[in-house]
Amino acid sequence: AGDDEAISNAVDDVYKAMCGDSKYFDFADFVAYFRSIARIHGCGLHTPIDRAQKRVLIIGPGFGTQMNPAQTHVVMNAGFQVHWCHNVPNPEDSSCMILPHVGKIREQIDH
């Protein structure tokens, strides 16, 4: 349980770093955050990526698989190893308590 809380706190820290005082962040905020991290760590932003070697975990509820099938199609055809986590509540639901489900998400990451 302690590891789950530490992971949840780390995710919260990254989320707050991306969106600041706002409740939401958009793609521009996401890009700005990761560009700043890349500069700090000296990573090139335009380095070729072997997508077949990269794993992507998608939290199914909230992704919009049925509402936006084109988005799912793009991700599935991008060449990544895509893994889905469907057995958790929708994190976009305002009443969602994701902390009790971090273990399930961690299992999918470790899979």
Tab-separated table of N, CA, C and O in Angstrom:
chain	number	residue	atom	x	y	z
A	1	ALA	N	0.830	-1.198	0.000
A	1	ALA	CA	0.000	0.000	0.000
A	1	ALA	C	0.865	1.247	0.000
A	1	ALA	O	0.509	2.240	-0.595
A	2	GLY	N	2.020	1.211	0.676
A	2	GLY	CA	2.910	2.368	0.721
A	2	GLY	C	3.452	2.736	-0.642
A	2	GLY	O	3.580	3.906	-0.972
A	3	ASP	N	3.785	1.708	-1.449
A	3	ASP	CA	4.271	1.966	-2.802
A	3	ASP	C	3.190	2.610	-3.658
A	3	ASP	O	3.470	3.496	-4.454
A	4	ASP	N	1.953	2.138	-3.489
A	4	ASP	CA	0.845	2.708	-4.250
A	4	ASP	C	0.673	4.191	-3.933
A	4	ASP	O	0.448	5.004	-4.822
A	5	GLU	N	0.800	4.543	-2.679
A	5	GLU	CA	0.655	5.946	-2.291
A	5	GLU	C	1.807	6.780	-2.845
A	5	GLU	O	1.595	7.886	-3.335
A	6	ALA	N	3.016	6.231	-2.824
A	6	ALA	CA	4.170	6.947	-3.379
A	6	ALA	C	4.003	7.166	-4.878
A	6	ALA	O	4.298	8.249	-5.398
A	7	ILE	N	3.495	6.144	-5.563
A	7	ILE	CA	3.264	6.262	-7.009
A	7	ILE	C	2.189	7.303	-7.275
A	7	ILE	O	2.332	8.164	-8.152
A	8	SER	N	1.115	7.241	-6.504
A	8	SER	CA	0.030	8.212	-6.662
A	8	SER	C	0.533	9.631	-6.414
A	8	SER	O	0.195	10.561	-7.162
A	9	ASN	N	1.362	9.805	-5.411
A	9	ASN	CA	1.927	11.128	-5.124
A	9	ASN	C	2.825	11.603	-6.257
A	9	ASN	O	2.814	12.787	-6.614
A	10	ALA	N	3.607	10.690	-6.831
A	10	ALA	CA	4.475	11.058	-7.954
A	10	ALA	C	3.650	11.491	-9.161
A	10	ALA	O	3.972	12.482	-9.828
A	11	VAL	N	2.562	10.763	-9.431
A	11	VAL	CA	1.676	11.131	-10.547
A	11	VAL	C	1.053	12.491	-10.276
A	11	VAL	O	0.978	13.348	-11.166
A	12	ASP	N	0.612	12.710	-9.046
A	12	ASP	CA	0.046	14.020	-8.670
A	12	ASP	C	1.051	15.135	-8.896
A	12	ASP	O	0.698	16.212	-9.388
A	13	ASP	N	2.312	14.900	-8.528
A	13	ASP	CA	3.348	15.922	-8.700
A	13	ASP	C	3.542	16.284	-10.168
A	13	ASP	O	3.649	17.470	-10.518
A	14	VAL	N	3.569	15.274	-11.038
A	14	VAL	CA	3.735	15.530	-12.474
A	14	VAL	C	2.514	16.268	-13.013
A	14	VAL	O	2.639	17.233	-13.770
A	15	TYR	N	1.328	15.827	-12.599
A	15	TYR	CA	0.088	16.471	-13.047
A	15	TYR	C	0.100	17.953	-12.654
A	15	TYR	O	-0.185	18.828	-13.472
A	16	LYS	N	0.450	18.227	-11.404
A	16	LYS	CA	0.482	19.621	-10.935
A	16	LYS	C	1.552	20.428	-11.673
A	16	LYS	O	1.358	21.613	-11.942
A	17	ALA	N	2.673	19.784	-12.002
A	17	ALA	CA	3.721	20.482	-12.751
A	17	ALA	C	3.239	20.847	-14.152
A	17	ALA	O	3.615	21.881	-14.696
A	18	MET	N	2.384	20.022	-14.728
A	18	MET	CA	1.876	20.300	-16.069
A	18	MET	C	0.778	21.349	-16.070
A	18	MET	O	0.735	22.194	-16.950
A	19	CYS	N	-0.124	21.284	-15.085
A	19	CYS	CA	-1.287	22.167	-15.163
A	19	CYS	C	-1.263	23.309	-14.150
A	19	CYS	O	-2.134	24.174	-14.189
A	20	GLY	N	-0.286	23.335	-13.256
A	20	GLY	CA	-0.201	24.435	-12.296
A	20	GLY	C	-1.435	24.513	-11.424
A	20	GLY	O	-1.859	23.518	-10.844
A	21	ASP	N	-2.033	25.683	-11.345
A	21	ASP	CA	-3.200	25.884	-10.492
A	21	ASP	C	-4.508	25.493	-11.182
A	21	ASP	O	-5.561	25.490	-10.552
A	22	SER	N	-4.444	25.177	-12.466
A	22	SER	CA	-5.641	24.802	-13.206
A	22	SER	C	-6.029	23.366	-12.885
A	22	SER	O	-5.206	22.556	-12.469
A	23	LYS	N	-7.286	23.036	-13.091
A	23	LYS	CA	-7.759	21.676	-12.866
A	23	LYS	C	-7.404	20.770	-14.052
A	23	LYS	O	-7.332	19.562	-13.914
A	24	TYR	N	-7.187	21.359	-15.217
A	24	TYR	CA	-6.939	20.610	-16.431
A	24	TYR	C	-5.663	21.099	-17.103
A	24	TYR	O	-5.185	22.193	-16.848
A	25	PHE	N	-5.131	20.264	-17.991
A	25	PHE	CA	-4.054	20.713	-18.869
A	25	PHE	C	-4.393	20.265	-20.279
A	25	PHE	O	-5.148	19.326	-20.478
A	26	ASP	N	-3.841	20.980	-21.243
A	26	ASP	CA	-4.093	20.621	-22.630
A	26	ASP	C	-2.797	20.122	-23.263
A	26	ASP	O	-1.766	20.025	-22.603
A	27	PHE	N	-2.870	19.803	-24.538
A	27	PHE	CA	-1.709	19.224	-25.207
A	27	PHE	C	-0.516	20.178	-25.202
A	27	PHE	O	0.623	19.750	-25.054
A	28	ALA	N	-0.780	21.470	-25.338
A	28	ALA	CA	0.316	22.449	-25.311
A	28	ALA	C	1.040	22.416	-23.962
A	28	ALA	O	2.266	22.502	-23.907
A	29	ASP	N	0.287	22.275	-22.868
A	29	ASP	CA	0.896	22.155	-21.544
A	29	ASP	C	1.731	20.882	-21.449
A	29	ASP	O	2.834	20.879	-20.886
A	30	PHE	N	1.201	19.800	-21.986
A	30	PHE	CA	1.893	18.509	-21.994
A	30	PHE	C	3.229	18.626	-22.732
A	30	PHE	O	4.271	18.221	-22.225
A	31	VAL	N	3.185	19.213	-23.932
A	31	VAL	CA	4.400	19.377	-24.735
A	31	VAL	C	5.401	20.275	-24.013
A	31	VAL	O	6.593	19.955	-23.941
A	32	ALA	N	4.933	21.381	-23.468
A	32	ALA	CA	5.833	22.304	-22.764
A	32	ALA	C	6.504	21.612	-21.584
A	32	ALA	O	7.712	21.780	-21.362
A	33	TYR	N	5.751	20.827	-20.830
A	33	TYR	CA	6.323	20.132	-19.677
A	33	TYR	C	7.421	19.164	-20.122
A	33	TYR	O	8.530	19.184	-19.595
A	34	PHE	N	7.129	18.338	-21.115
A	34	PHE	CA	8.115	17.344	-21.520
A	34	PHE	C	9.288	17.953	-22.277
A	34	PHE	O	10.401	17.429	-22.215
A	35	ARG	N	9.086	19.073	-22.931
A	35	ARG	CA	10.233	19.773	-23.525
A	35	ARG	C	11.154	20.289	-22.437
A	35	ARG	O	12.373	20.223	-22.558
A	36	SER	N	10.571	20.813	-21.362
A	36	SER	CA	11.403	21.315	-20.265
A	36	SER	C	12.164	20.171	-19.605
A	36	SER	O	13.334	20.313	-19.263
A	37	ILE	N	11.530	19.020	-19.445
A	37	ILE	CA	12.193	17.853	-18.863
A	37	ILE	C	13.317	17.381	-19.785
A	37	ILE	O	14.405	17.036	-19.339
A	38	ALA	N	13.062	17.385	-21.080
A	38	ALA	CA	14.077	16.947	-22.047
A	38	ALA	C	15.297	17.859	-21.978
A	38	ALA	O	16.435	17.396	-22.044
A	39	ARG	N	15.067	19.159	-21.844
A	39	ARG	CA	16.198	20.090	-21.740
A	39	ARG	C	16.996	19.841	-20.469
A	39	ARG	O	18.219	19.848	-20.480
A	40	ILE	N	16.300	19.601	-19.371
A	40	ILE	CA	16.973	19.356	-18.095
A	40	ILE	C	17.833	18.097	-18.176
A	40	ILE	O	18.957	18.065	-17.695
A	41	HIS	N	17.321	17.065	-18.814
A	41	HIS	CA	18.023	15.790	-18.879
A	41	HIS	C	18.891	15.651	-20.132
A	41	HIS	O	19.507	14.609	-20.331
A	42	GLY	N	18.908	16.665	-20.970
A	42	GLY	CA	19.745	16.643	-22.164
A	42	GLY	C	19.280	15.669	-23.232
A	42	GLY	O	20.076	15.180	-24.015
A	43	CYS	N	18.004	15.387	-23.278
A	43	CYS	CA	17.458	14.475	-24.283
A	43	CYS	C	17.108	15.256	-25.544
A	43	CYS	O	16.579	16.357	-25.465
A	44	GLY	N	17.377	14.669	-26.671
A	44	GLY	CA	16.965	15.283	-27.917
A	44	GLY	C	15.477	15.060	-28.146
A	44	GLY	O	14.971	13.970	-27.895
A	45	LEU	N	14.778	16.074	-28.608
A	45	LEU	CA	13.340	15.929	-28.845
A	45	LEU	C	13.031	15.291	-30.186
A	45	LEU	O	11.944	14.805	-30.399
A	46	HIS	N	13.986	15.313	-31.090
A	46	HIS	CA	13.719	14.807	-32.427
A	46	HIS	C	14.573	13.583	-32.735
A	46	HIS	O	14.945	13.345	-33.867
A	47	THR	N	14.855	12.821	-31.703
A	47	THR	CA	15.596	11.586	-31.861
A	47	THR	C	14.637	10.512	-32.384
A	47	THR	O	13.534	10.374	-31.863
A	48	PRO	N	15.044	9.775	-33.403
A	48	PRO	CA	14.154	8.717	-33.905
A	48	PRO	C	13.807	7.729	-32.784
A	48	PRO	O	14.647	7.393	-31.959
A	49	ILE	N	12.570	7.286	-32.786
A	49	ILE	CA	12.092	6.360	-31.767
A	49	ILE	C	11.725	5.045	-32.436
A	49	ILE	O	11.015	5.040	-33.446
A	50	ASP	N	12.216	3.967	-31.882
A	50	ASP	CA	11.808	2.644	-32.356
A	50	ASP	C	10.507	2.309	-31.635
A	50	ASP	O	10.499	1.762	-30.537
A	51	ARG	N	9.395	2.684	-32.245
A	51	ARG	CA	8.091	2.543	-31.604
A	51	ARG	C	7.773	1.098	-31.224
A	51	ARG	O	7.094	0.851	-30.239
A	52	ALA	N	8.255	0.161	-32.001
A	52	ALA	CA	7.972	-1.247	-31.697
A	52	ALA	C	8.576	-1.664	-30.359
A	52	ALA	O	8.145	-2.636	-29.755
A	53	GLN	N	9.555	-0.910	-29.886
A	53	GLN	CA	10.197	-1.212	-28.607
A	53	GLN	C	9.579	-0.437	-27.446
A	53	GLN	O	9.978	-0.610	-26.299
A	54	LYS	N	8.616	0.418	-27.727
A	54	LYS	CA	7.985	1.256	-26.696
A	54	LYS	C	6.612	0.717	-26.336
A	54	LYS	O	5.803	0.407	-27.212
A	55	ARG	N	6.392	0.625	-25.031
A	55	ARG	CA	5.096	0.161	-24.523
A	55	ARG	C	4.250	1.362	-24.126
A	55	ARG	O	4.732	2.299	-23.525
A	56	VAL	N	2.970	1.292	-24.469
A	56	VAL	CA	2.022	2.346	-24.119
A	56	VAL	C	0.880	1.687	-23.346
A	56	VAL	O	0.281	0.727	-23.818
A	57	LEU	N	0.612	2.199	-22.153
A	57	LEU	CA	-0.504	1.708	-21.357
A	57	LEU	C	-1.614	2.742	-21.416
A	57	LEU	O	-1.401	3.916	-21.093
A	58	ILE	N	-2.784	2.305	-21.820
A	58	ILE	CA	-3.932	3.209	-21.926
A	58	ILE	C	-4.962	2.792	-20.888
A	58	ILE	O	-5.355	1.628	-20.827
A	59	ILE	N	-5.370	3.760	-20.079
A	59	ILE	CA	-6.452	3.544	-19.137
A	59	ILE	C	-7.736	3.597	-19.954
A	59	ILE	O	-8.166	4.667	-20.383
A	60	GLY	N	-8.312	2.413	-20.211
A	60	GLY	CA	-9.463	2.291	-21.112
A	60	GLY	C	-10.621	3.195	-20.766
A	60	GLY	O	-11.064	3.996	-21.603
A	61	PRO	N	-11.145	3.113	-19.529
A	61	PRO	CA	-12.228	4.032	-19.180
A	61	PRO	C	-11.702	5.473	-19.215
A	61	PRO	O	-10.681	5.780	-18.618
A	62	GLY	N	-12.344	6.297	-19.961
A	62	GLY	CA	-11.894	7.678	-20.065
A	62	GLY	C	-11.134	7.964	-21.343
A	62	GLY	O	-10.964	9.116	-21.732
A	63	PHE	N	-10.667	6.929	-22.034
A	63	PHE	CA	-9.911	7.147	-23.267
A	63	PHE	C	-10.814	7.518	-24.424
A	63	PHE	O	-10.394	8.187	-25.348
A	64	GLY	N	-12.041	7.087	-24.367
A	64	GLY	CA	-12.974	7.434	-25.435
A	64	GLY	C	-12.960	6.472	-26.592
A	64	GLY	O	-13.174	6.864	-27.733
A	65	THR	N	-12.704	5.206	-26.310
A	65	THR	CA	-12.626	4.198	-27.362
A	65	THR	C	-13.875	4.172	-28.232
A	65	THR	O	-13.786	4.112	-29.455
A	66	GLN	N	-15.043	4.229	-27.600
A	66	GLN	CA	-16.288	4.181	-28.369
A	66	GLN	C	-16.718	5.555	-28.860
A	66	GLN	O	-17.276	5.686	-29.940
A	67	MET	N	-16.430	6.596	-28.064
A	67	MET	CA	-16.846	7.947	-28.456
A	67	MET	C	-15.958	8.529	-29.550
A	67	MET	O	-16.389	9.362	-30.329
A	68	ASN	N	-14.692	8.092	-29.579
A	68	ASN	CA	-13.750	8.624	-30.552
A	68	ASN	C	-12.924	7.472	-31.133
A	68	ASN	O	-11.739	7.340	-30.845
A	69	PRO	N	-13.539	6.635	-31.963
A	69	PRO	CA	-12.815	5.480	-32.501
A	69	PRO	C	-11.610	5.867	-33.363
A	69	PRO	O	-10.649	5.108	-33.452
A	70	ALA	N	-11.628	7.047	-33.940
A	70	ALA	CA	-10.482	7.474	-34.753
A	70	ALA	C	-9.234	7.625	-33.884
A	70	ALA	O	-8.127	7.288	-34.308
A	71	GLN	N	-9.417	8.107	-32.665
A	71	GLN	CA	-8.299	8.248	-31.740
A	71	GLN	C	-7.700	6.878	-31.422
A	71	GLN	O	-6.483	6.701	-31.428
A	72	THR	N	-8.566	5.906	-31.176
A	72	THR	CA	-8.108	4.538	-30.908
A	72	THR	C	-7.373	3.983	-32.118
A	72	THR	O	-6.312	3.365	-31.985
A	73	HIS	N	-7.911	4.227	-33.297
A	73	HIS	CA	-7.294	3.751	-34.536
A	73	HIS	C	-5.882	4.324	-34.697
A	73	HIS	O	-4.946	3.597	-35.042
A	74	VAL	N	-5.716	5.606	-34.444
A	74	VAL	CA	-4.402	6.251	-34.566
A	74	VAL	C	-3.404	5.596	-33.617
A	74	VAL	O	-2.286	5.251	-34.007
A	75	VAL	N	-3.815	5.418	-32.371
A	75	VAL	CA	-2.908	4.827	-31.383
A	75	VAL	C	-2.557	3.387	-31.762
A	75	VAL	O	-1.389	2.991	-31.704
A	76	MET	N	-3.558	2.621	-32.137
A	76	MET	CA	-3.315	1.217	-32.452
A	76	MET	C	-2.440	1.036	-33.691
A	76	MET	O	-1.744	0.032	-33.815
A	77	ASN	N	-2.464	2.002	-34.587
A	77	ASN	CA	-1.670	1.901	-35.819
A	77	ASN	C	-0.378	2.697	-35.776
A	77	ASN	O	0.289	2.838	-36.801
A	78	ALA	N	-0.003	3.195	-34.622
A	78	ALA	CA	1.201	4.015	-34.510
A	78	ALA	C	2.475	3.187	-34.367
A	78	ALA	O	3.574	3.730	-34.398
A	79	GLY	N	2.333	1.880	-34.198
A	79	GLY	CA	3.506	1.015	-34.141
A	79	GLY	C	4.004	0.698	-32.741
A	79	GLY	O	4.995	-0.010	-32.591
A	80	PHE	N	3.342	1.223	-31.720
A	80	PHE	CA	3.736	0.946	-30.345
A	80	PHE	C	3.162	-0.393	-29.885
A	80	PHE	O	2.225	-0.919	-30.474
A	81	GLN	N	3.715	-0.917	-28.788
A	81	GLN	CA	3.106	-2.052	-28.097
A	81	GLN	C	2.027	-1.457	-27.192
A	81	GLN	O	2.332	-0.855	-26.177
A	82	VAL	N	0.780	-1.583	-27.564
A	82	VAL	CA	-0.312	-0.957	-26.827
A	82	VAL	C	-0.940	-1.973	-25.880
A	82	VAL	O	-1.289	-3.078	-26.281
A	83	HIS	N	-1.048	-1.579	-24.627
A	83	HIS	CA	-1.695	-2.398	-23.606
A	83	HIS	C	-2.822	-1.570	-23.005
A	83	HIS	O	-2.682	-0.369	-22.796
A	84	TRP	N	-3.931	-2.235	-22.726
A	84	TRP	CA	-5.119	-1.561	-22.200
A	84	TRP	C	-5.370	-1.977	-20.770
A	84	TRP	O	-5.196	-3.133	-20.413
A	85	CYS	N	-5.807	-1.055	-19.962
A	85	CYS	CA	-6.237	-1.337	-18.592
A	85	CYS	C	-7.703	-0.915	-18.507
A	85	CYS	O	-8.015	0.274	-18.493
A	86	HIS	N	-8.587	-1.907	-18.496
A	86	HIS	CA	-10.024	-1.630	-18.503
A	86	HIS	C	-10.684	-1.843	-17.150
A	86	HIS	O	-11.804	-1.415	-16.946
A	87	ASN	N	-10.008	-2.518	-16.234
A	87	ASN	CA	-10.669	-2.909	-14.991
A	87	ASN	C	-10.502	-1.878	-13.872
A	87	ASN	O	-10.339	-2.228	-12.715
A	88	VAL	N	-10.532	-0.607	-14.252
A	88	VAL	CA	-10.474	0.493	-13.287
A	88	VAL	C	-11.586	1.480	-13.625
A	88	VAL	O	-12.090	1.490	-14.745
A	89	PRO	N	-11.969	2.328	-12.668
A	89	PRO	CA	-13.008	3.312	-12.976
A	89	PRO	C	-12.483	4.411	-13.897
A	89	PRO	O	-11.274	4.583	-14.060
A	90	ASN	N	-13.388	5.148	-14.463
A	90	ASN	CA	-13.036	6.245	-15.356
A	90	ASN	C	-12.378	7.365	-14.554
A	90	ASN	O	-13.023	8.003	-13.723
A	91	PRO	N	-11.094	7.638	-14.799
A	91	PRO	CA	-10.409	8.688	-14.032
A	91	PRO	C	-10.936	10.094	-14.331
A	91	PRO	O	-10.650	11.027	-13.591
A	92	GLU	N	-11.714	10.239	-15.400
A	92	GLU	CA	-12.298	11.545	-15.710
A	92	GLU	C	-13.581	11.803	-14.934
A	92	GLU	O	-14.086	12.916	-14.950
A	93	ASP	N	-14.095	10.788	-14.287
A	93	ASP	CA	-15.289	10.938	-13.461
A	93	ASP	C	-14.898	11.709	-12.193
A	93	ASP	O	-13.966	11.338	-11.498
A	94	SER	N	-15.615	12.770	-11.912
A	94	SER	CA	-15.247	13.637	-10.781
A	94	SER	C	-15.296	12.912	-9.437
A	94	SER	O	-14.623	13.316	-8.496
A	95	SER	N	-16.042	11.824	-9.347
A	95	SER	CA	-16.113	11.088	-8.088
A	95	SER	C	-15.127	9.918	-8.042
A	95	SER	O	-15.123	9.145	-7.095
A	96	CYS	N	-14.295	9.802	-9.056
A	96	CYS	CA	-13.363	8.679	-9.157
A	96	CYS	C	-12.281	8.767	-8.081
A	96	CYS	O	-11.622	9.781	-7.924
A	97	MET	N	-12.118	7.677	-7.370
A	97	MET	CA	-11.026	7.529	-6.418
A	97	MET	C	-10.074	6.496	-7.021
A	97	MET	O	-10.318	5.291	-6.923
A	98	ILE	N	-9.027	6.956	-7.667
A	98	ILE	CA	-8.148	6.049	-8.406
A	98	ILE	C	-7.146	5.344	-7.498
A	98	ILE	O	-6.673	4.257	-7.823
A	99	LEU	N	-6.825	5.927	-6.345
A	99	LEU	CA	-5.801	5.350	-5.469
A	99	LEU	C	-6.055	3.877	-5.155
A	99	LEU	O	-5.112	3.080	-5.228
A	100	PRO	N	-7.291	3.447	-4.846
A	100	PRO	CA	-7.496	2.020	-4.576
A	100	PRO	C	-7.206	1.115	-5.774
A	100	PRO	O	-7.064	-0.090	-5.624
A	101	HIS	N	-7.087	1.691	-6.961
A	101	HIS	CA	-6.892	0.908	-8.182
A	101	HIS	C	-5.470	1.011	-8.730
A	101	HIS	O	-5.170	0.419	-9.767
A	102	VAL	N	-4.608	1.735	-8.045
A	102	VAL	CA	-3.231	1.909	-8.525
A	102	VAL	C	-2.533	0.559	-8.647
A	102	VAL	O	-1.743	0.341	-9.568
A	103	GLY	N	-2.829	-0.372	-7.752
A	103	GLY	CA	-2.226	-1.706	-7.825
A	103	GLY	C	-2.559	-2.412	-9.126
A	103	GLY	O	-1.700	-3.065	-9.731
A	104	LYS	N	-3.807	-2.282	-9.584
A	104	LYS	CA	-4.219	-2.895	-10.848
A	104	LYS	C	-3.461	-2.263	-12.014
A	104	LYS	O	-3.027	-2.960	-12.939
A	105	ILE	N	-3.307	-0.953	-11.954
A	105	ILE	CA	-2.582	-0.253	-13.008
A	105	ILE	C	-1.121	-0.674	-12.985
A	105	ILE	O	-0.514	-0.948	-14.027
A	106	ARG	N	-0.562	-0.778	-11.800
A	106	ARG	CA	0.841	-1.210	-11.646
A	106	ARG	C	1.046	-2.609	-12.223
A	106	ARG	O	2.049	-2.892	-12.868
A	107	GLU	N	0.084	-3.517	-11.980
A	107	GLU	CA	0.157	-4.862	-12.543
A	107	GLU	C	0.243	-4.808	-14.065
A	107	GLU	O	0.999	-5.559	-14.687
A	108	GLN	N	-0.559	-3.915	-14.661
A	108	GLN	CA	-0.539	-3.786	-16.126
A	108	GLN	C	0.806	-3.220	-16.610
A	108	GLN	O	1.310	-3.635	-17.648
A	109	ILE	N	1.368	-2.316	-15.855
A	109	ILE	CA	2.673	-1.751	-16.210
A	109	ILE	C	3.736	-2.819	-16.135
A	109	ILE	O	4.600	-2.927	-17.016
A	110	ASP	N	3.694	-3.644	-15.099
A	110	ASP	CA	4.700	-4.687	-14.895
A	110	ASP	C	4.506	-5.883	-15.816
A	110	ASP	O	5.404	-6.689	-15.970
A	111	HIS	N	3.331	-5.980	-16.439
A	111	HIS	CA	2.996	-7.134	-17.300
A	111	HIS	C	3.887	-7.208	-18.497
A	111	HIS	O	4.289	-6.436	-19.188
